[in-house]
PDB file of C-alpha atoms in Angstrom:
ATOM      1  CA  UNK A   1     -33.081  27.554  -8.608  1.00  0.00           C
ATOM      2  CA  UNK A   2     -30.954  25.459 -10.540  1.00  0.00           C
ATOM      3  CA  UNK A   3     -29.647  22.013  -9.068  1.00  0.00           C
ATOM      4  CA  UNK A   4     -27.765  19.639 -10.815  1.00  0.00           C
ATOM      5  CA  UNK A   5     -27.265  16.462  -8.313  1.00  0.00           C
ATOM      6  CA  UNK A   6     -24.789  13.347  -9.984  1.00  0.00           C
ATOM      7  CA  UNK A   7     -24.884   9.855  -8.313  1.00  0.00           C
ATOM      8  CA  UNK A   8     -22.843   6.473  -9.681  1.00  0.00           C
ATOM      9  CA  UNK A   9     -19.471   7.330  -8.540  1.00  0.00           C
ATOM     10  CA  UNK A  10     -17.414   4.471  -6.471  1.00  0.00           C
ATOM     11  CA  UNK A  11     -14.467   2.657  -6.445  1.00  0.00           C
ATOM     12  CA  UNK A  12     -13.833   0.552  -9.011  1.00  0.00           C
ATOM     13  CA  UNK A  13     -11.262  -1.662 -10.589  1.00  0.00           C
ATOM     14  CA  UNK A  14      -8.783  -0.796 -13.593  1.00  0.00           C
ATOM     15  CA  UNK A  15     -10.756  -2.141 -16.946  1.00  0.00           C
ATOM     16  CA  UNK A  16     -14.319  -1.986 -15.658  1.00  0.00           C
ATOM     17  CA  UNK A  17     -17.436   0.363 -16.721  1.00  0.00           C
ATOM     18  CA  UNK A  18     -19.709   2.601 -14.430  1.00  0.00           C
ATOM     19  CA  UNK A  19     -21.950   5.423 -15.471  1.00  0.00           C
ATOM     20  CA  UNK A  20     -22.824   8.251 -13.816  1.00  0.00           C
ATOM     21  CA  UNK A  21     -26.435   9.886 -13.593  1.00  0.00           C
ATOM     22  CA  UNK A  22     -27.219  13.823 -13.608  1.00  0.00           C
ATOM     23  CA  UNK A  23     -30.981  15.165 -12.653  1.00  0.00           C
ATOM     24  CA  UNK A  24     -31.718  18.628 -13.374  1.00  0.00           C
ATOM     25  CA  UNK A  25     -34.094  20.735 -11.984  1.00  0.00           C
ATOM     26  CA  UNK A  26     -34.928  24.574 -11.614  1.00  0.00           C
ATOM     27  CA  UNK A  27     -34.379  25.113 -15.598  1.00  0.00           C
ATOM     28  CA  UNK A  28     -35.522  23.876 -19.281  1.00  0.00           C
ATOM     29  CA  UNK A  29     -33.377  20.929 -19.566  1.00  0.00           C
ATOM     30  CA  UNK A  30     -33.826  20.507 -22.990  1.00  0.00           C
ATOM     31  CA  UNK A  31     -32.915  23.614 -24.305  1.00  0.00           C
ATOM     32  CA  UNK A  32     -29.379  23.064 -22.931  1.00  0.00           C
ATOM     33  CA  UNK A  33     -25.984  21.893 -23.611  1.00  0.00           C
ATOM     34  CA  UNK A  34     -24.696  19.751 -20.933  1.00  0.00           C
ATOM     35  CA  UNK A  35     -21.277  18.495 -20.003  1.00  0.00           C
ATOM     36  CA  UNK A  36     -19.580  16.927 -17.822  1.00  0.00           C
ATOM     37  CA  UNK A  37     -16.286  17.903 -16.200  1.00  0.00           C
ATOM     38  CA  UNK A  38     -13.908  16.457 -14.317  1.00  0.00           C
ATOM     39  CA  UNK A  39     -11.004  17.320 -11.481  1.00  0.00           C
ATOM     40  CA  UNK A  40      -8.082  16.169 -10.282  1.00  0.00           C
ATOM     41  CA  UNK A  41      -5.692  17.468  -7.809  1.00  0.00           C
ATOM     42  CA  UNK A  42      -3.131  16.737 -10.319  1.00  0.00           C
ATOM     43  CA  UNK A  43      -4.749  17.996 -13.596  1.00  0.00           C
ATOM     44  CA  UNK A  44      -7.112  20.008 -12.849  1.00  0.00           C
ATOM     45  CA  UNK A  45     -10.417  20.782 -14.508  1.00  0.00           C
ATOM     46  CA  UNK A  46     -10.958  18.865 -17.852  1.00  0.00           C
ATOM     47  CA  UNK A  47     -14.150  19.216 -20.031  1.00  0.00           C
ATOM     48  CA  UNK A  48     -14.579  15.326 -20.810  1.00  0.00           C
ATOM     49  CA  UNK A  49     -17.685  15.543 -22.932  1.00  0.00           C
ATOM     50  CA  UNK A  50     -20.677  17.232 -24.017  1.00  0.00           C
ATOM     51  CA  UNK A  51     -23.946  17.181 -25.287  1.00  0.00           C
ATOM     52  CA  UNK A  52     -26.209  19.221 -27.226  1.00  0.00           C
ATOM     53  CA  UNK A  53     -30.098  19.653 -26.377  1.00  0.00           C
ATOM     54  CA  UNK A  54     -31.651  17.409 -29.018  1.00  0.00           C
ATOM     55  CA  UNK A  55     -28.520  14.694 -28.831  1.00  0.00           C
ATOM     56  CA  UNK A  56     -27.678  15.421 -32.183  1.00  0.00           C
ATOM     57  CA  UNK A  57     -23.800  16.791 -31.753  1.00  0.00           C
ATOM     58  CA  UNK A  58     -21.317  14.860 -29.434  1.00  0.00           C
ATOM     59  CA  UNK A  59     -17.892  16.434 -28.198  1.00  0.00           C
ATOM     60  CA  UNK A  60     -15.224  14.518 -26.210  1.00  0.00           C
ATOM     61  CA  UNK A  61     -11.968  15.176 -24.558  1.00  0.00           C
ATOM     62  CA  UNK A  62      -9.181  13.109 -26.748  1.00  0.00           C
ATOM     63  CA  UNK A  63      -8.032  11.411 -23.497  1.00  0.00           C
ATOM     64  CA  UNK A  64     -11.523   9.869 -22.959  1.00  0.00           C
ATOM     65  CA  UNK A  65     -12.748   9.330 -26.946  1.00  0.00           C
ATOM     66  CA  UNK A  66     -13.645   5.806 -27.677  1.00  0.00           C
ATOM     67  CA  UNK A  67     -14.096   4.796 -23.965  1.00  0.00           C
ATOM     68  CA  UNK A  68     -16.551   7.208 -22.615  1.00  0.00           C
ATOM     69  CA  UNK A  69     -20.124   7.931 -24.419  1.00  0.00           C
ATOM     70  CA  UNK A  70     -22.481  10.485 -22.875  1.00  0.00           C
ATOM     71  CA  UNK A  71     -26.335  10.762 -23.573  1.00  0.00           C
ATOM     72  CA  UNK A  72     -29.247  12.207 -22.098  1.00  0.00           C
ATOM     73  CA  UNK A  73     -33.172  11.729 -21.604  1.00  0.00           C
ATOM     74  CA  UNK A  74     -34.435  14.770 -21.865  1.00  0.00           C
ATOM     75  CA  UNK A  75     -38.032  13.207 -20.599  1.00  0.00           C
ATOM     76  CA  UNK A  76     -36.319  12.345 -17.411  1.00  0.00           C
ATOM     77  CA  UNK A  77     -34.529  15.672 -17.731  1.00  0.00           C
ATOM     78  CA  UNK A  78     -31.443  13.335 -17.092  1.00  0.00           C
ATOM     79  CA  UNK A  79     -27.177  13.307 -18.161  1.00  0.00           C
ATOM     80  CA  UNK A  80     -25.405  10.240 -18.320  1.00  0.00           C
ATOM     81  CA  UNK A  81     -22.127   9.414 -18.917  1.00  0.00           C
ATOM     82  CA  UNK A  82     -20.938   5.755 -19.327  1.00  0.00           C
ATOM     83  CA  UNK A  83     -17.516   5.157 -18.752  1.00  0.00           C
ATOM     84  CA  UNK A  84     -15.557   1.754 -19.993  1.00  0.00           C
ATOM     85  CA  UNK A  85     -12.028   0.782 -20.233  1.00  0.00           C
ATOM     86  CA  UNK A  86     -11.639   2.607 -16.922  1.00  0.00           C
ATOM     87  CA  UNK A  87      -7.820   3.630 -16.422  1.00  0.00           C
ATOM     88  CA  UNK A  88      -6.403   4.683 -12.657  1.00  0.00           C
ATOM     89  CA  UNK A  89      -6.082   8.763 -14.125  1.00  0.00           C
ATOM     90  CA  UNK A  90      -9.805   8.690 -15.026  1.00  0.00           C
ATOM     91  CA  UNK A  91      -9.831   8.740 -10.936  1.00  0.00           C
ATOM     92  CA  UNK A  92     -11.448  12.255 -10.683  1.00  0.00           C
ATOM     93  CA  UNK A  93     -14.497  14.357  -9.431  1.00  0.00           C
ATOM     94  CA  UNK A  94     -16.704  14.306 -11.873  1.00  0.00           C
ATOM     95  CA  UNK A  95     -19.547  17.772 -12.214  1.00  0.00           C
ATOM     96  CA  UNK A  96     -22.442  17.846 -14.255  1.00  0.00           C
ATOM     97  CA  UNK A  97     -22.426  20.963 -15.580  1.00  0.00           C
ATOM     98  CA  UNK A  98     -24.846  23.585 -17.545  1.00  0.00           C
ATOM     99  CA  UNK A  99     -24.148  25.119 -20.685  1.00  0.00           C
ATOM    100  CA  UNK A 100     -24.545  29.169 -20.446  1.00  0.00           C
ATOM    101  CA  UNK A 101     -24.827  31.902 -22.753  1.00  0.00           C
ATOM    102  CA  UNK A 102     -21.957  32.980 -24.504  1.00  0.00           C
ATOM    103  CA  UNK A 103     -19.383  29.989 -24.542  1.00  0.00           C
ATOM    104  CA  UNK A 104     -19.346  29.419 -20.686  1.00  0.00           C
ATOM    105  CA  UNK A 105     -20.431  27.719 -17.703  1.00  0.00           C
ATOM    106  CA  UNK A 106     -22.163  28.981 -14.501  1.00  0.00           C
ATOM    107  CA  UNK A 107     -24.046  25.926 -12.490  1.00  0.00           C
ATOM    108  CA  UNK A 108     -22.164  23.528 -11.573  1.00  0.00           C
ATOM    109  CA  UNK A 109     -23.236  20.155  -9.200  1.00  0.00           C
ATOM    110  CA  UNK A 110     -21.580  18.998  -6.294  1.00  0.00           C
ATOM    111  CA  UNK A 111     -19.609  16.193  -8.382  1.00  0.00           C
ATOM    112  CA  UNK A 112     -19.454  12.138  -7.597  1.00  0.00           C
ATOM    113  CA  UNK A 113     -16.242  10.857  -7.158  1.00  0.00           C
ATOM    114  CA  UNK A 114     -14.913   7.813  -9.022  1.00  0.00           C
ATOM    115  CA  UNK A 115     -11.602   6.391  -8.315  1.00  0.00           C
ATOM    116  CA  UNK A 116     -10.164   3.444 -10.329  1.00  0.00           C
ATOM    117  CA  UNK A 117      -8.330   1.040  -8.146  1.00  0.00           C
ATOM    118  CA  UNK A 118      -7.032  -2.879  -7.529  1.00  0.00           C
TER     119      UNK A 118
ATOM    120  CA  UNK B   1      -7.983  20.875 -28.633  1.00  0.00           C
ATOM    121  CA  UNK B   2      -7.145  24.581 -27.597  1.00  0.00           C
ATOM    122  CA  UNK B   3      -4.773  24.395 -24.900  1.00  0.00           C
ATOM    123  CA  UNK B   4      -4.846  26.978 -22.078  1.00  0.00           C
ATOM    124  CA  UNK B   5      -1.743  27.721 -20.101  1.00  0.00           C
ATOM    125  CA  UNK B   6      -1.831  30.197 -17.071  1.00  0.00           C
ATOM    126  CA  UNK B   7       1.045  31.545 -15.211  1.00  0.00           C
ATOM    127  CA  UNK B   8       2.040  31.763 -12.097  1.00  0.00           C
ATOM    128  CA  UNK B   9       0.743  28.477 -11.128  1.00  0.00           C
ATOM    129  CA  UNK B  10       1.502  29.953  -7.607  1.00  0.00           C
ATOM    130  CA  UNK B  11       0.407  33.451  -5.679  1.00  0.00           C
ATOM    131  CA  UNK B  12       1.353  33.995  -2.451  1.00  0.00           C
ATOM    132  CA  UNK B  13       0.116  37.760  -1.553  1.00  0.00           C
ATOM    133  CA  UNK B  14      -0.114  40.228   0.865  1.00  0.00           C
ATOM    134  CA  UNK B  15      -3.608  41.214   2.145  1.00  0.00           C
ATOM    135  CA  UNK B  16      -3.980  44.362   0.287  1.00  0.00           C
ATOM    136  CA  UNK B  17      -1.668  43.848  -2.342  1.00  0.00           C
ATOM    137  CA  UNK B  18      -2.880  43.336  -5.618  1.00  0.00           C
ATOM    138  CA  UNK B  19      -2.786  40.311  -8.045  1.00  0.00           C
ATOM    139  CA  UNK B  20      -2.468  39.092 -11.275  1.00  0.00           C
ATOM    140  CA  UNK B  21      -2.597  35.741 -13.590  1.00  0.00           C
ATOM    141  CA  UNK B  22      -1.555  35.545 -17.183  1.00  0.00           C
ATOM    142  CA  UNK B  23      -4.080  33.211 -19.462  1.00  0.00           C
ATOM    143  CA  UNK B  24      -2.371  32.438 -22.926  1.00  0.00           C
ATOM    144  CA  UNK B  25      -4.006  30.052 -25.431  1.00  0.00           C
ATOM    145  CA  UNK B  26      -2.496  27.928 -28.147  1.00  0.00           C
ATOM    146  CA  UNK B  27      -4.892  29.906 -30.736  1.00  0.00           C
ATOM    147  CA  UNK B  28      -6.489  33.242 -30.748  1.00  0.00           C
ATOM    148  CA  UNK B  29      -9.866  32.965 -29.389  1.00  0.00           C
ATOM    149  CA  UNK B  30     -11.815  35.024 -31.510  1.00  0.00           C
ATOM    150  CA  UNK B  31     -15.247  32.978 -32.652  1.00  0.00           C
ATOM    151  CA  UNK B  32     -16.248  33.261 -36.296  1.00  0.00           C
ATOM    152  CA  UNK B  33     -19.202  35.783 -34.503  1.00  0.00           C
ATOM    153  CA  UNK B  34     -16.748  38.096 -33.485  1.00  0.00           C
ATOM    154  CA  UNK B  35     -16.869  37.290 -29.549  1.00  0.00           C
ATOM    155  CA  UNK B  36     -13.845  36.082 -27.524  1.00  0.00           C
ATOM    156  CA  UNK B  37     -15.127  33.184 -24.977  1.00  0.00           C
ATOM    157  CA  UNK B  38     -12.821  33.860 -22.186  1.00  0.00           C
ATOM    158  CA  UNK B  39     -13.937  32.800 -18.976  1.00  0.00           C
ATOM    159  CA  UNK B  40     -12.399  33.085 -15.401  1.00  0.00           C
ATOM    160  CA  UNK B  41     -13.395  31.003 -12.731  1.00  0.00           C
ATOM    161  CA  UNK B  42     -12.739  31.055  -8.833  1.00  0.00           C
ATOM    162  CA  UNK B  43     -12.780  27.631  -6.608  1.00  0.00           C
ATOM    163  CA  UNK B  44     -12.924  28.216  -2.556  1.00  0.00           C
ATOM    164  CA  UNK B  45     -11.738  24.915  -1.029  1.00  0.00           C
ATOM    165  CA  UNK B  46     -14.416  22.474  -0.666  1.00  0.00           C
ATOM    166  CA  UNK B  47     -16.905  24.270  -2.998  1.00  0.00           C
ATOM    167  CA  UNK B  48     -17.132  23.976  -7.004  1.00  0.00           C
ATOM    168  CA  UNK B  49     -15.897  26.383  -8.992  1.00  0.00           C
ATOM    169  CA  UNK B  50     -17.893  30.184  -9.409  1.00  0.00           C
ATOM    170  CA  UNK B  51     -17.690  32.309 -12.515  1.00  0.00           C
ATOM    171  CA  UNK B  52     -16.409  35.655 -11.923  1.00  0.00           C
ATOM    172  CA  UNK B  53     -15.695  36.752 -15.754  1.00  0.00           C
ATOM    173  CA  UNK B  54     -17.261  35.629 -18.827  1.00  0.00           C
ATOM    174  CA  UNK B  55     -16.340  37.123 -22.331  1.00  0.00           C
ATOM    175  CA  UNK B  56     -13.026  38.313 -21.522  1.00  0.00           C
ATOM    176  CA  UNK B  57     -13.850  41.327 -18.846  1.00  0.00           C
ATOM    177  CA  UNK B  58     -17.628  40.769 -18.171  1.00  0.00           C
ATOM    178  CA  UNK B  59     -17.834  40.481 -14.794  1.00  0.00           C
ATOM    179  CA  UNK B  60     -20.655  38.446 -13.271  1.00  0.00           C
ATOM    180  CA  UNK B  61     -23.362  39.510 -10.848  1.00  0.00           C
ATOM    181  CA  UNK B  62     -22.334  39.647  -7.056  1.00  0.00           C
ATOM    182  CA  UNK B  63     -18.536  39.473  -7.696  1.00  0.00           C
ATOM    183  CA  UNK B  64     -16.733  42.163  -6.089  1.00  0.00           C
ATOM    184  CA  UNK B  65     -15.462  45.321  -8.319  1.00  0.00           C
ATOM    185  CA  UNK B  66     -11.174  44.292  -7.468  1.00  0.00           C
ATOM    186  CA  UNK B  67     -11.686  41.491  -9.983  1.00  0.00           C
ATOM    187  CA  UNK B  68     -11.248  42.955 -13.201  1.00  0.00           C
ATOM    188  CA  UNK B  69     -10.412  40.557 -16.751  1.00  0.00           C
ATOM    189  CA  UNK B  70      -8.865  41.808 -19.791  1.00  0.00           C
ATOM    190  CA  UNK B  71      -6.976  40.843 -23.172  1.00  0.00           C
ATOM    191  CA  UNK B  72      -7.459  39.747 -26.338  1.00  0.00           C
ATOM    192  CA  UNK B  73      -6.402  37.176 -29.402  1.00  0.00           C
ATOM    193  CA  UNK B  74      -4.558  35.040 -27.112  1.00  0.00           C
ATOM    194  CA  UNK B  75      -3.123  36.849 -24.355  1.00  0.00           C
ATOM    195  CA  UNK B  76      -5.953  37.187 -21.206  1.00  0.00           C
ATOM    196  CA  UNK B  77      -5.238  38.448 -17.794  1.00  0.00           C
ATOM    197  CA  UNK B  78      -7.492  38.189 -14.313  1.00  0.00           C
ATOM    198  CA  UNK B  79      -6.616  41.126 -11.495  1.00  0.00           C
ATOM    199  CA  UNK B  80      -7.171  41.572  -8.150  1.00  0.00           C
ATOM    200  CA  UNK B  81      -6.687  45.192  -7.419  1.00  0.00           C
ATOM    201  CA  UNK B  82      -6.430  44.512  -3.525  1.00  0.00           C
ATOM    202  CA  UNK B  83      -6.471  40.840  -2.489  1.00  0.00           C
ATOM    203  CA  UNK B  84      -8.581  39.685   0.283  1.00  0.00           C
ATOM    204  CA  UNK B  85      -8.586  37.095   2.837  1.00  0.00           C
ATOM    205  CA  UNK B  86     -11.855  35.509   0.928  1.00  0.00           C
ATOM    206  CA  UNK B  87     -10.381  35.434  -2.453  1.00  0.00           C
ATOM    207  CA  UNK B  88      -8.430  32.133  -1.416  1.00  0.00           C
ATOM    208  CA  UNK B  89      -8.411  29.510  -3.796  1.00  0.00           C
ATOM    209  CA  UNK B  90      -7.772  28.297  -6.885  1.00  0.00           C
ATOM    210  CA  UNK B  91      -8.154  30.410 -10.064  1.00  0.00           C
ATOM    211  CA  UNK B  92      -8.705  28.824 -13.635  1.00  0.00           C
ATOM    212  CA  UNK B  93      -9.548  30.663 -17.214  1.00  0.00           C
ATOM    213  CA  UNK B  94     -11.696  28.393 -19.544  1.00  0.00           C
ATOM    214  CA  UNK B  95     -12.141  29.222 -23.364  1.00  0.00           C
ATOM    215  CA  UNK B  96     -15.603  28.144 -24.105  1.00  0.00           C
ATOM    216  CA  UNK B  97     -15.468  28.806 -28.325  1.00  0.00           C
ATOM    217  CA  UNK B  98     -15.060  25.493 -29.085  1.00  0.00           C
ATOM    218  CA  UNK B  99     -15.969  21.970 -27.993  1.00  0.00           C
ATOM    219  CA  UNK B 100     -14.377  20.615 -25.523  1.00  0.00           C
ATOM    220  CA  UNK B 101     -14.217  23.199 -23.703  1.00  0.00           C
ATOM    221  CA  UNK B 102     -10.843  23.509 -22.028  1.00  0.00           C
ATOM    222  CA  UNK B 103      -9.334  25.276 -18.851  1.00  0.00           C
ATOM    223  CA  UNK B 104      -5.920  26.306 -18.090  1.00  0.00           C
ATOM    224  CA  UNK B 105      -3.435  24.479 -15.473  1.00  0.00           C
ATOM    225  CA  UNK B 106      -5.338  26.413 -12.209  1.00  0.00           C
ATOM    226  CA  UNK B 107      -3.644  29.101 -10.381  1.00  0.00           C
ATOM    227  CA  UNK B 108      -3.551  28.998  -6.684  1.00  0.00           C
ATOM    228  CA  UNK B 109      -3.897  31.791  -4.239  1.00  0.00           C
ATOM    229  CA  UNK B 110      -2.571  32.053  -0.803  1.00  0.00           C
ATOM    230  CA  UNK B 111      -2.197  34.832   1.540  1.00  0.00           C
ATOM    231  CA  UNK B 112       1.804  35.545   2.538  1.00  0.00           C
TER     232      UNK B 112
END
């Protein structure tokens, strides 16, 4: 079975960094694009950035390029993504997500939330 | 980026009744292999979102026969043939051709 568990979420202030951790399990990690994806009540799902298998191709969402940089350990069959410059609408559930066969998505995690607040 | 837009944003049906959400993108979706990476995704409160179509009218594995996806280019559409008190929740297509990957606006669905 496929589980996909995120931790590093929290609240924290306008301007600061966190990153946010992915394990994977129940699949071959490294023969997998990841991503994660985010939601808001307000703007709903956004793919933020992905990743391919061997860290060699890098995608991000305009409204997060420069700021956020994602990377993986495949070893540790592990996602990251670090987060900087954090602004209040980068406040958002945040998935780890698995690539799947023809351009989509099936296994999702449960998300970590971060919200960015004085 | 490809931009997805959906319409209505809102559904309010009658048990029974059937359904329908328009998925239009800002470029035709066709990939340079032919295929057309449409997906549709369902989202019961609380839980993350579930697949239910993949490649424009594929439907996956354990979703129930009502939901039905079809289209092409850039003009997609997701029906329910006879909504159901389960199929609650918010409804979102995702083009997966090109990175990012990007979702429409989310479509909810409540029962009138």
């Amino acid at each position: 079975e496929v589980q996909l568990v995120e931790s590093g979420g929290g609240l924290v202030q306008p301007g600061w960094s966190v990153r946010l951790s992915c394990v994977a399990s129940g699949f071959k990690f490294d023969d997998y694009v990841m991503h994660w994806v985010r939601q808001t009540p307000g703007k709903g799902l956004e793919c933020v950035s992905s990743i391919s298998p061997r860290s060699d191709r890098f995608g991000y969402a305009d409204s997060v390029k420069g700021r956020f940089t994602i990377s993986r350990d495949n070893a540790k069959r592990s996602l990251y993504l670090q987060m900087s410059s954090l602004r209040a609408e980068d406040t958002a559930l945040y998935y780890c997500v698995k690539d799947a066969p023809n351009g989509s998505i099936v296994h999702w995690g449960q998300g970590t939330l971060v919200t960015v607040s004085s | 980026d490809v931009v997805m837009t959906q319409s209505p944003l809102f559904l309010s049906v009658t048990l029974g009744q059937p359904a329908s959400i328009s998925c239009r993108s800002s470029q035709r979706l066709v990939h340079s292999d032919g295929n057309t990476y449409l997906n549709w995704f369902q989202q019961r409160p609380g839980q993350s979102p579930r697949r239910l179509i993949y490649k424009v009218s594929n439907r996956d594995s354990g979703v129930p026969d009502r939901f039905s996806g079809s289209g092409s280019g850039s003009d997609f559409t997701l029906k329910i043939s006879r909504v159901e008190a389960e199929d609650v929740g918010l409804y979102y297509c995702m083009q997966g051709g090109q990175w990012p990957y990007t979702f429409g606006q989310g479509t909810k669905l409540e029962i009138k």
